[in-house]
Amino acid sequence: MAKWGEGDPRWIVEERADATNVNNWHWTERDATSWSSDKLKSLLLGLCVENEEGCCEVSEVSKLEGEASINNRKGKLIFFYEWNMKATWTGKSKSGIKYKGTVEIPNLSDENDMEDLDIGISLNKDEPETPLVQLMKSKGSEKIRMALGSYVDYLKTEFTQGMILPTANGMVQLQSTSQSKAKADKTQISSSSSTVAPVHTGVKIPTCKFSIRETFLTSPADLYRVFVNQEMTQAFTHAPAMVDAEKGGKFRLLDGNVLGEFTELVPDEKIVMKWRYNNWPCEHYATVTLRFGDRSSETELKVDCRGVPDNDEERTKEGWKRYYFEAIKQTFGYGARLY
């Protein structure tokens, strides 16, 4: 029999199929350190903010120390992560002067709430004073906090995809890919190896396509801005959002329930994006195309969705109507009539 670490919930028990291991419910650990390191870098690098003073961007992650793992205790997932990070930000004023500073995050941990996260922003000692420091301390810190929140969401959903569930009779079944994020935190799992690699290659599932049209009492330019401006997105979703409106830029909104990437941006005319609910199968994205049609005093928005899981067609349609169309009309006064 393996022994538990006294008073420490982050133990690892040797996997053993003996009389005490009823129904093959193992105690295992899965290392998420390497995956987490790559994910944190991808989420932080390129984050940018701007205002009338200039723009700033996280240009390098110079220090990333820590670890992450998932422990399975009798089929219940326990997530452990602890990171100490340091990054470089670069800024450029409207007059063209360049600046450089640091971002320090010493306490990203499962023991701390995201609101309690320390994000230290400073300007390098040899740099002249600039208002861009305040830009990074306000908008920059907010965007960094949201990116780190995305990491935690990904750890609890994306990284656990492909793991195996035990059943009462000792047989196994693949983990359901339609679980909500709340359920994913408590998913009962077992793995026959602690070195199984995470799945990032996507899965083949039945999908569908559909189109929705809606008319808004505003110009194409104004409606286009609603989808690419972070502050406006936060306004109509009534929640923090991360929107990096450039080709390859990421977005995350509605408390992380919707996320994706911009693949094409034609100002005032078209937006193409990889779009997904966070509880869809790992790495599965729908392709969503928004086309903005000028109808004199109105704009007709056509939304084409391809690759939506068959069993989520109605939820996705209703989500667009409720959380995008209706919310945008009510927030900005672009008309409240739905078709």
Short mmCIF file of C-alpha atoms in Angstrom, two decimals:
data_model
loop_
_atom_site.label_atom_id
_atom_site.label_comp_id
_atom_site.label_asym_id
_atom_site.label_seq_id
_atom_site.Cartn_x
_atom_site.Cartn_y
_atom_site.Cartn_z
CA MET A 1 0.00 0.00 0.00
CA ALA A 2 1.22 3.48 -0.79
CA LYS A 3 1.35 6.11 1.95
CA TRP A 4 -0.26 9.52 1.76
CA GLY A 5 1.74 12.67 2.43
CA GLU A 6 0.55 13.81 5.84
CA GLY A 7 -1.57 16.96 5.61
CA ASP A 8 -0.70 17.52 1.93
CA PRO A 9 -3.45 17.04 -0.70
CA ARG A 10 -0.90 17.08 -3.53
CA TRP A 11 0.31 13.53 -3.10
CA ILE A 12 0.94 10.84 -5.68
CA VAL A 13 -0.04 7.28 -4.89
CA GLU A 14 1.55 4.41 -6.75
CA GLU A 15 -0.92 2.91 -9.22
CA ARG A 16 -1.62 -0.64 -8.11
CA ALA A 17 -4.41 -3.11 -9.05
CA ASP A 18 -4.90 -4.87 -5.74
CA ALA A 19 -7.88 -5.74 -3.54
CA THR A 20 -8.10 -2.15 -2.23
CA ASN A 21 -8.24 -0.64 -5.71
CA VAL A 22 -11.98 -1.21 -6.20
CA ASN A 23 -13.21 -1.09 -9.80
CA ASN A 24 -9.75 -0.09 -11.02
CA TRP A 25 -9.97 3.47 -9.60
CA HIS A 26 -6.33 4.53 -9.71
CA TRP A 27 -4.43 7.34 -8.04
CA THR A 28 -2.31 8.94 -10.73
CA GLU A 29 -0.58 12.18 -11.63
CA ARG A 30 -0.21 13.75 -15.05
CA ASP A 31 2.54 16.31 -15.54
CA ALA A 32 1.36 19.51 -17.23
CA THR A 33 4.56 21.54 -16.80
CA SER A 34 5.88 21.47 -20.36
CA TRP A 35 2.43 21.99 -21.86
CA SER A 36 1.78 24.86 -19.45
CA SER A 37 5.06 26.55 -20.29
CA ASP A 38 4.23 26.56 -24.00
CA LYS A 39 0.65 27.68 -23.36
CA LEU A 40 1.64 30.55 -21.06
CA LYS A 41 4.18 31.85 -23.58
CA SER A 42 1.67 31.68 -26.44
CA LEU A 43 -0.94 33.57 -24.41
CA LEU A 44 1.42 36.31 -23.21
CA LEU A 45 3.63 36.98 -26.21
CA GLY A 46 2.22 39.64 -28.49
CA LEU A 47 -0.34 40.99 -26.04
CA CYS A 48 -0.73 44.66 -26.89
CA VAL A 49 -2.57 47.73 -25.62
CA GLU A 50 -2.77 51.28 -26.90
CA ASN A 51 -4.22 54.71 -26.24
CA GLU A 52 -3.62 58.29 -27.34
CA GLU A 53 -0.07 58.19 -25.89
CA GLY A 54 1.12 55.19 -27.94
CA CYS A 55 1.16 51.41 -27.81
CA CYS A 56 2.80 48.67 -25.73
CA GLU A 57 3.40 44.97 -26.35
CA VAL A 58 4.69 41.98 -24.38
CA SER A 59 7.70 41.11 -26.52
CA GLU A 60 9.51 38.41 -24.52
CA VAL A 61 8.92 35.96 -21.67
CA SER A 62 12.36 35.93 -20.04
CA LYS A 63 11.58 33.86 -16.95
CA LEU A 64 9.08 31.04 -16.47
CA GLU A 65 9.73 28.99 -13.35
CA GLY A 66 7.31 26.56 -11.78
CA GLU A 67 5.28 23.44 -12.39
CA ALA A 68 1.79 22.17 -13.06
CA SER A 69 0.10 18.80 -12.75
CA ILE A 70 -3.25 17.08 -12.52
CA ASN A 71 -3.80 14.59 -9.72
CA ASN A 72 -6.54 12.00 -9.93
CA ARG A 73 -7.81 11.03 -6.47
CA LYS A 74 -10.38 8.24 -6.76
CA GLY A 75 -11.60 9.66 -10.05
CA LYS A 76 -11.69 13.33 -8.94
CA LEU A 77 -9.34 15.79 -10.65
CA ILE A 78 -7.16 18.02 -8.46
CA PHE A 79 -5.33 20.77 -10.36
CA PHE A 80 -2.01 22.05 -9.10
CA TYR A 81 0.00 24.89 -10.66
CA GLU A 82 2.52 27.39 -9.34
CA TRP A 83 4.42 29.85 -11.55
CA ASN A 84 6.84 32.73 -11.20
CA MET A 85 7.13 34.72 -14.40
CA LYS A 86 9.00 37.68 -15.78
CA ALA A 87 8.43 39.28 -19.18
CA THR A 88 9.62 42.24 -21.21
CA TRP A 89 7.28 44.87 -22.60
CA THR A 90 8.20 47.35 -25.28
CA GLY A 91 6.41 50.60 -25.96
CA LYS A 92 6.33 53.18 -28.71
CA SER A 93 4.98 56.69 -28.27
CA LYS A 94 2.96 58.50 -30.91
CA SER A 95 6.09 60.53 -31.66
CA GLY A 96 8.07 57.36 -32.37
CA ILE A 97 10.14 57.11 -29.16
CA LYS A 98 10.69 53.52 -28.01
CA TYR A 99 10.68 52.30 -24.42
CA LYS A 100 11.30 49.04 -22.60
CA GLY A 101 10.18 47.69 -19.25
CA THR A 102 9.43 44.54 -17.29
CA VAL A 103 6.39 42.60 -16.11
CA GLU A 104 6.75 40.44 -12.99
CA ILE A 105 4.15 37.88 -11.88
CA PRO A 106 5.43 36.00 -8.80
CA ASN A 107 2.33 34.18 -7.57
CA LEU A 108 0.23 32.53 -10.29
CA SER A 109 -1.00 29.59 -8.21
CA ASP A 110 -4.00 27.36 -7.61
CA GLU A 111 -3.99 28.74 -4.06
CA ASN A 112 -4.63 32.33 -5.21
CA ASP A 113 -7.70 33.83 -6.87
CA MET A 114 -7.04 35.54 -10.19
CA GLU A 115 -8.15 38.85 -8.62
CA ASP A 116 -5.35 38.49 -6.05
CA LEU A 117 -2.65 37.98 -8.68
CA ASP A 118 0.31 40.35 -8.31
CA ILE A 119 1.29 41.94 -11.63
CA GLY A 120 4.27 44.27 -11.27
CA ILE A 121 4.86 46.73 -14.11
CA SER A 122 8.04 48.82 -14.24
CA LEU A 123 10.14 50.83 -16.66
CA ASN A 124 13.81 49.93 -17.12
CA LYS A 125 16.14 52.17 -15.09
CA ASP A 126 17.89 53.72 -18.08
CA GLU A 127 14.63 54.71 -19.76
CA PRO A 128 13.13 58.23 -19.59
CA GLU A 129 9.74 58.69 -17.92
CA THR A 130 6.73 57.99 -20.11
CA PRO A 131 2.91 57.83 -19.71
CA LEU A 132 3.10 54.40 -21.34
CA VAL A 133 3.97 52.93 -17.93
CA GLN A 134 0.49 53.87 -16.70
CA LEU A 135 -1.01 52.34 -19.84
CA MET A 136 0.68 49.05 -19.01
CA LYS A 137 -0.33 49.25 -15.34
CA SER A 138 -3.99 49.73 -16.25
CA LYS A 139 -4.96 48.17 -19.56
CA GLY A 140 -1.83 46.03 -19.83
CA SER A 141 -2.33 44.43 -16.41
CA GLU A 142 -5.98 43.75 -17.18
CA LYS A 143 -5.13 42.02 -20.45
CA ILE A 144 -2.35 39.97 -18.81
CA ARG A 145 -4.71 38.90 -16.01
CA MET A 146 -7.26 37.74 -18.60
CA ALA A 147 -4.62 35.81 -20.53
CA LEU A 148 -3.56 33.99 -17.36
CA GLY A 149 -7.20 33.27 -16.62
CA SER A 150 -7.39 31.67 -20.06
CA TYR A 151 -4.42 29.46 -19.13
CA VAL A 152 -6.28 28.13 -16.09
CA ASP A 153 -9.38 27.48 -18.23
CA TYR A 154 -7.29 25.65 -20.83
CA LEU A 155 -5.58 23.58 -18.14
CA LYS A 156 -8.94 22.42 -16.78
CA THR A 157 -10.54 21.70 -20.15
CA GLU A 158 -8.15 21.36 -23.10
CA PHE A 159 -5.34 19.52 -21.31
CA THR A 160 -7.68 16.89 -19.86
CA GLN A 161 -9.17 15.91 -23.23
CA GLY A 162 -8.53 12.32 -24.29
CA MET A 163 -8.14 10.97 -20.78
CA ILE A 164 -10.00 7.81 -19.73
CA LEU A 165 -12.98 7.37 -17.45
CA PRO A 166 -13.42 4.26 -15.30
CA THR A 167 -16.85 2.68 -14.98
CA ALA A 168 -18.45 0.71 -12.19
CA ASN A 169 -17.71 -2.64 -13.84
CA GLY A 170 -14.06 -1.86 -14.44
CA MET A 171 -14.47 -1.15 -18.17
CA VAL A 172 -13.33 2.16 -19.58
CA GLN A 173 -14.88 4.80 -21.79
CA LEU A 174 -13.56 7.95 -23.42
CA GLN A 175 -14.19 11.18 -21.59
CA SER A 176 -17.24 13.02 -22.90
CA THR A 177 -16.24 16.04 -24.95
CA SER A 178 -19.48 17.91 -24.36
CA GLN A 179 -19.02 18.54 -20.64
CA SER A 180 -19.39 22.07 -19.41
CA LYS A 181 -16.43 23.81 -17.80
CA ALA A 182 -18.02 23.48 -14.37
CA LYS A 183 -18.38 19.73 -14.78
CA ALA A 184 -14.87 19.40 -16.18
CA ASP A 185 -13.44 20.49 -12.81
CA LYS A 186 -15.02 17.42 -11.19
CA THR A 187 -14.68 14.88 -13.97
CA GLN A 188 -13.97 11.37 -12.75
CA ILE A 189 -10.98 9.96 -14.61
CA SER A 190 -8.31 7.31 -14.48
CA SER A 191 -5.19 6.95 -16.59
CA SER A 192 -3.07 3.85 -17.03
CA SER A 193 0.05 5.98 -17.43
CA SER A 194 1.23 9.27 -16.01
CA THR A 195 3.14 10.11 -19.19
CA VAL A 196 0.29 10.21 -21.68
CA ALA A 197 0.77 13.19 -23.98
CA PRO A 198 -2.05 15.73 -24.30
CA VAL A 199 -4.11 15.58 -27.44
CA HIS A 200 -3.80 18.65 -29.69
CA THR A 201 -4.63 17.22 -33.11
CA GLY A 202 -8.40 17.67 -33.00
CA VAL A 203 -11.09 15.07 -33.46
CA LYS A 204 -13.47 14.03 -36.20
CA ILE A 205 -17.09 14.65 -35.27
CA PRO A 206 -20.33 15.16 -37.23
CA THR A 207 -20.69 18.86 -38.04
CA CYS A 208 -23.16 21.17 -39.72
CA LYS A 209 -23.29 24.60 -41.31
CA PHE A 210 -25.85 27.36 -41.13
CA SER A 211 -26.34 31.06 -41.83
CA ILE A 212 -28.08 33.80 -39.87
CA ARG A 213 -28.98 37.27 -41.09
CA GLU A 214 -29.74 40.28 -38.93
CA THR A 215 -30.29 43.98 -39.58
CA PHE A 216 -28.79 46.70 -37.39
CA LEU A 217 -29.66 50.41 -37.41
CA THR A 218 -26.09 51.61 -37.83
CA SER A 219 -23.30 51.80 -40.41
CA PRO A 220 -21.06 48.85 -41.39
CA ALA A 221 -18.07 50.70 -39.92
CA ASP A 222 -19.71 51.11 -36.51
CA LEU A 223 -20.96 47.52 -36.39
CA TYR A 224 -17.56 46.18 -37.49
CA ARG A 225 -15.95 48.09 -34.62
CA VAL A 226 -18.17 46.35 -32.07
CA PHE A 227 -16.56 43.01 -32.93
CA VAL A 228 -12.92 44.15 -32.98
CA ASN A 229 -12.77 46.74 -30.20
CA GLN A 230 -12.10 45.22 -26.78
CA GLU A 231 -13.90 47.91 -24.78
CA MET A 232 -17.02 47.64 -26.96
CA THR A 233 -16.97 43.85 -26.73
CA GLN A 234 -16.79 44.09 -22.95
CA ALA A 235 -19.72 46.50 -23.02
CA PHE A 236 -22.18 44.25 -24.87
CA THR A 237 -21.06 41.02 -23.13
CA HIS A 238 -21.09 42.72 -19.71
CA ALA A 239 -17.88 40.90 -18.75
CA PRO A 240 -14.09 41.20 -19.18
CA ALA A 241 -12.97 40.26 -22.69
CA MET A 242 -9.68 39.83 -24.50
CA VAL A 243 -9.74 40.92 -28.15
CA ASP A 244 -6.58 41.20 -30.26
CA ALA A 245 -8.01 42.33 -33.59
CA GLU A 246 -5.34 41.38 -36.12
CA LYS A 247 -4.70 38.36 -38.30
CA GLY A 248 -3.72 35.54 -35.94
CA GLY A 249 -4.90 37.54 -32.93
CA LYS A 250 -6.83 35.75 -30.18
CA PHE A 251 -10.13 36.58 -28.53
CA ARG A 252 -11.80 35.33 -25.36
CA LEU A 253 -15.17 36.47 -24.03
CA LEU A 254 -18.23 35.55 -21.97
CA ASP A 255 -16.11 34.37 -19.02
CA GLY A 256 -14.00 32.17 -21.30
CA ASN A 257 -17.00 30.28 -22.68
CA VAL A 258 -16.24 31.59 -26.18
CA LEU A 259 -12.73 31.82 -27.61
CA GLY A 260 -10.88 31.72 -30.90
CA GLU A 261 -8.66 33.49 -33.39
CA PHE A 262 -9.08 36.04 -36.16
CA THR A 263 -7.97 34.64 -39.53
CA GLU A 264 -9.07 37.47 -41.85
CA LEU A 265 -10.04 41.08 -41.23
CA VAL A 266 -11.33 43.36 -43.98
CA PRO A 267 -12.25 46.65 -42.26
CA ASP A 268 -15.98 47.46 -42.38
CA GLU A 269 -16.65 44.52 -44.73
CA LYS A 270 -15.71 41.07 -43.42
CA ILE A 271 -14.37 39.17 -40.40
CA VAL A 272 -13.35 35.50 -40.55
CA MET A 273 -12.48 33.67 -37.37
CA LYS A 274 -11.86 30.30 -35.79
CA TRP A 275 -14.57 30.17 -33.14
CA ARG A 276 -15.47 27.67 -30.42
CA TYR A 277 -17.27 27.08 -27.16
CA ASN A 278 -14.74 26.04 -24.53
CA ASN A 279 -16.43 22.67 -23.96
CA TRP A 280 -16.22 21.54 -27.59
CA PRO A 281 -13.78 18.70 -28.35
CA CYS A 282 -10.14 19.68 -27.96
CA GLU A 283 -8.83 21.90 -30.77
CA HIS A 284 -12.13 21.76 -32.67
CA TYR A 285 -13.13 25.14 -34.09
CA ALA A 286 -15.97 26.28 -36.30
CA THR A 287 -15.21 28.75 -39.07
CA VAL A 288 -17.38 31.84 -38.64
CA THR A 289 -17.57 34.51 -41.34
CA LEU A 290 -19.23 37.88 -40.72
CA ARG A 291 -20.19 39.96 -43.76
CA PHE A 292 -21.32 43.56 -43.29
CA GLY A 293 -23.70 44.76 -46.00
CA ASP A 294 -24.45 48.47 -46.43
CA ARG A 295 -28.23 49.02 -46.71
CA SER A 296 -28.29 52.83 -46.67
CA SER A 297 -29.29 53.68 -43.07
CA GLU A 298 -28.95 50.04 -41.98
CA THR A 299 -26.39 47.26 -42.01
CA GLU A 300 -27.26 43.68 -42.84
CA LEU A 301 -24.99 41.27 -41.01
CA LYS A 302 -24.70 37.78 -42.46
CA VAL A 303 -23.13 35.17 -40.20
CA ASP A 304 -21.99 31.93 -41.87
CA CYS A 305 -20.95 29.13 -39.50
CA ARG A 306 -19.22 25.97 -40.74
CA GLY A 307 -17.98 23.07 -38.66
CA VAL A 308 -20.39 23.43 -35.75
CA PRO A 309 -20.90 20.09 -33.94
CA ASP A 310 -24.25 18.61 -34.97
CA ASN A 311 -25.44 18.26 -31.41
CA ASP A 312 -24.70 21.93 -30.70
CA GLU A 313 -26.37 23.55 -33.71
CA GLU A 314 -29.38 24.99 -31.89
CA ARG A 315 -27.36 26.20 -28.89
CA THR A 316 -24.91 27.94 -31.22
CA LYS A 317 -27.69 29.64 -33.20
CA GLU A 318 -29.44 30.81 -30.05
CA GLY A 319 -26.14 31.94 -28.57
CA TRP A 320 -25.43 34.20 -31.53
CA LYS A 321 -28.94 35.65 -31.44
CA ARG A 322 -28.98 36.26 -27.70
CA TYR A 323 -25.39 37.06 -26.71
CA TYR A 324 -24.37 38.88 -29.89
CA PHE A 325 -27.35 40.28 -31.85
CA GLU A 326 -29.73 41.12 -29.03
CA ALA A 327 -26.98 42.26 -26.66
CA ILE A 328 -25.40 44.56 -29.28
CA LYS A 329 -28.75 46.16 -30.11
CA GLN A 330 -29.66 46.75 -26.49
CA THR A 331 -26.20 48.07 -25.54
CA PHE A 332 -25.61 50.46 -28.44
CA GLY A 333 -29.16 51.27 -29.50
CA TYR A 334 -28.86 49.69 -32.93
CA GLY A 335 -32.47 48.46 -32.85
CA ALA A 336 -34.07 45.78 -30.73
CA ARG A 337 -36.09 43.90 -33.35
CA LEU A 338 -34.99 40.29 -33.99
CA TYR A 339 -35.96 38.19 -36.98
#
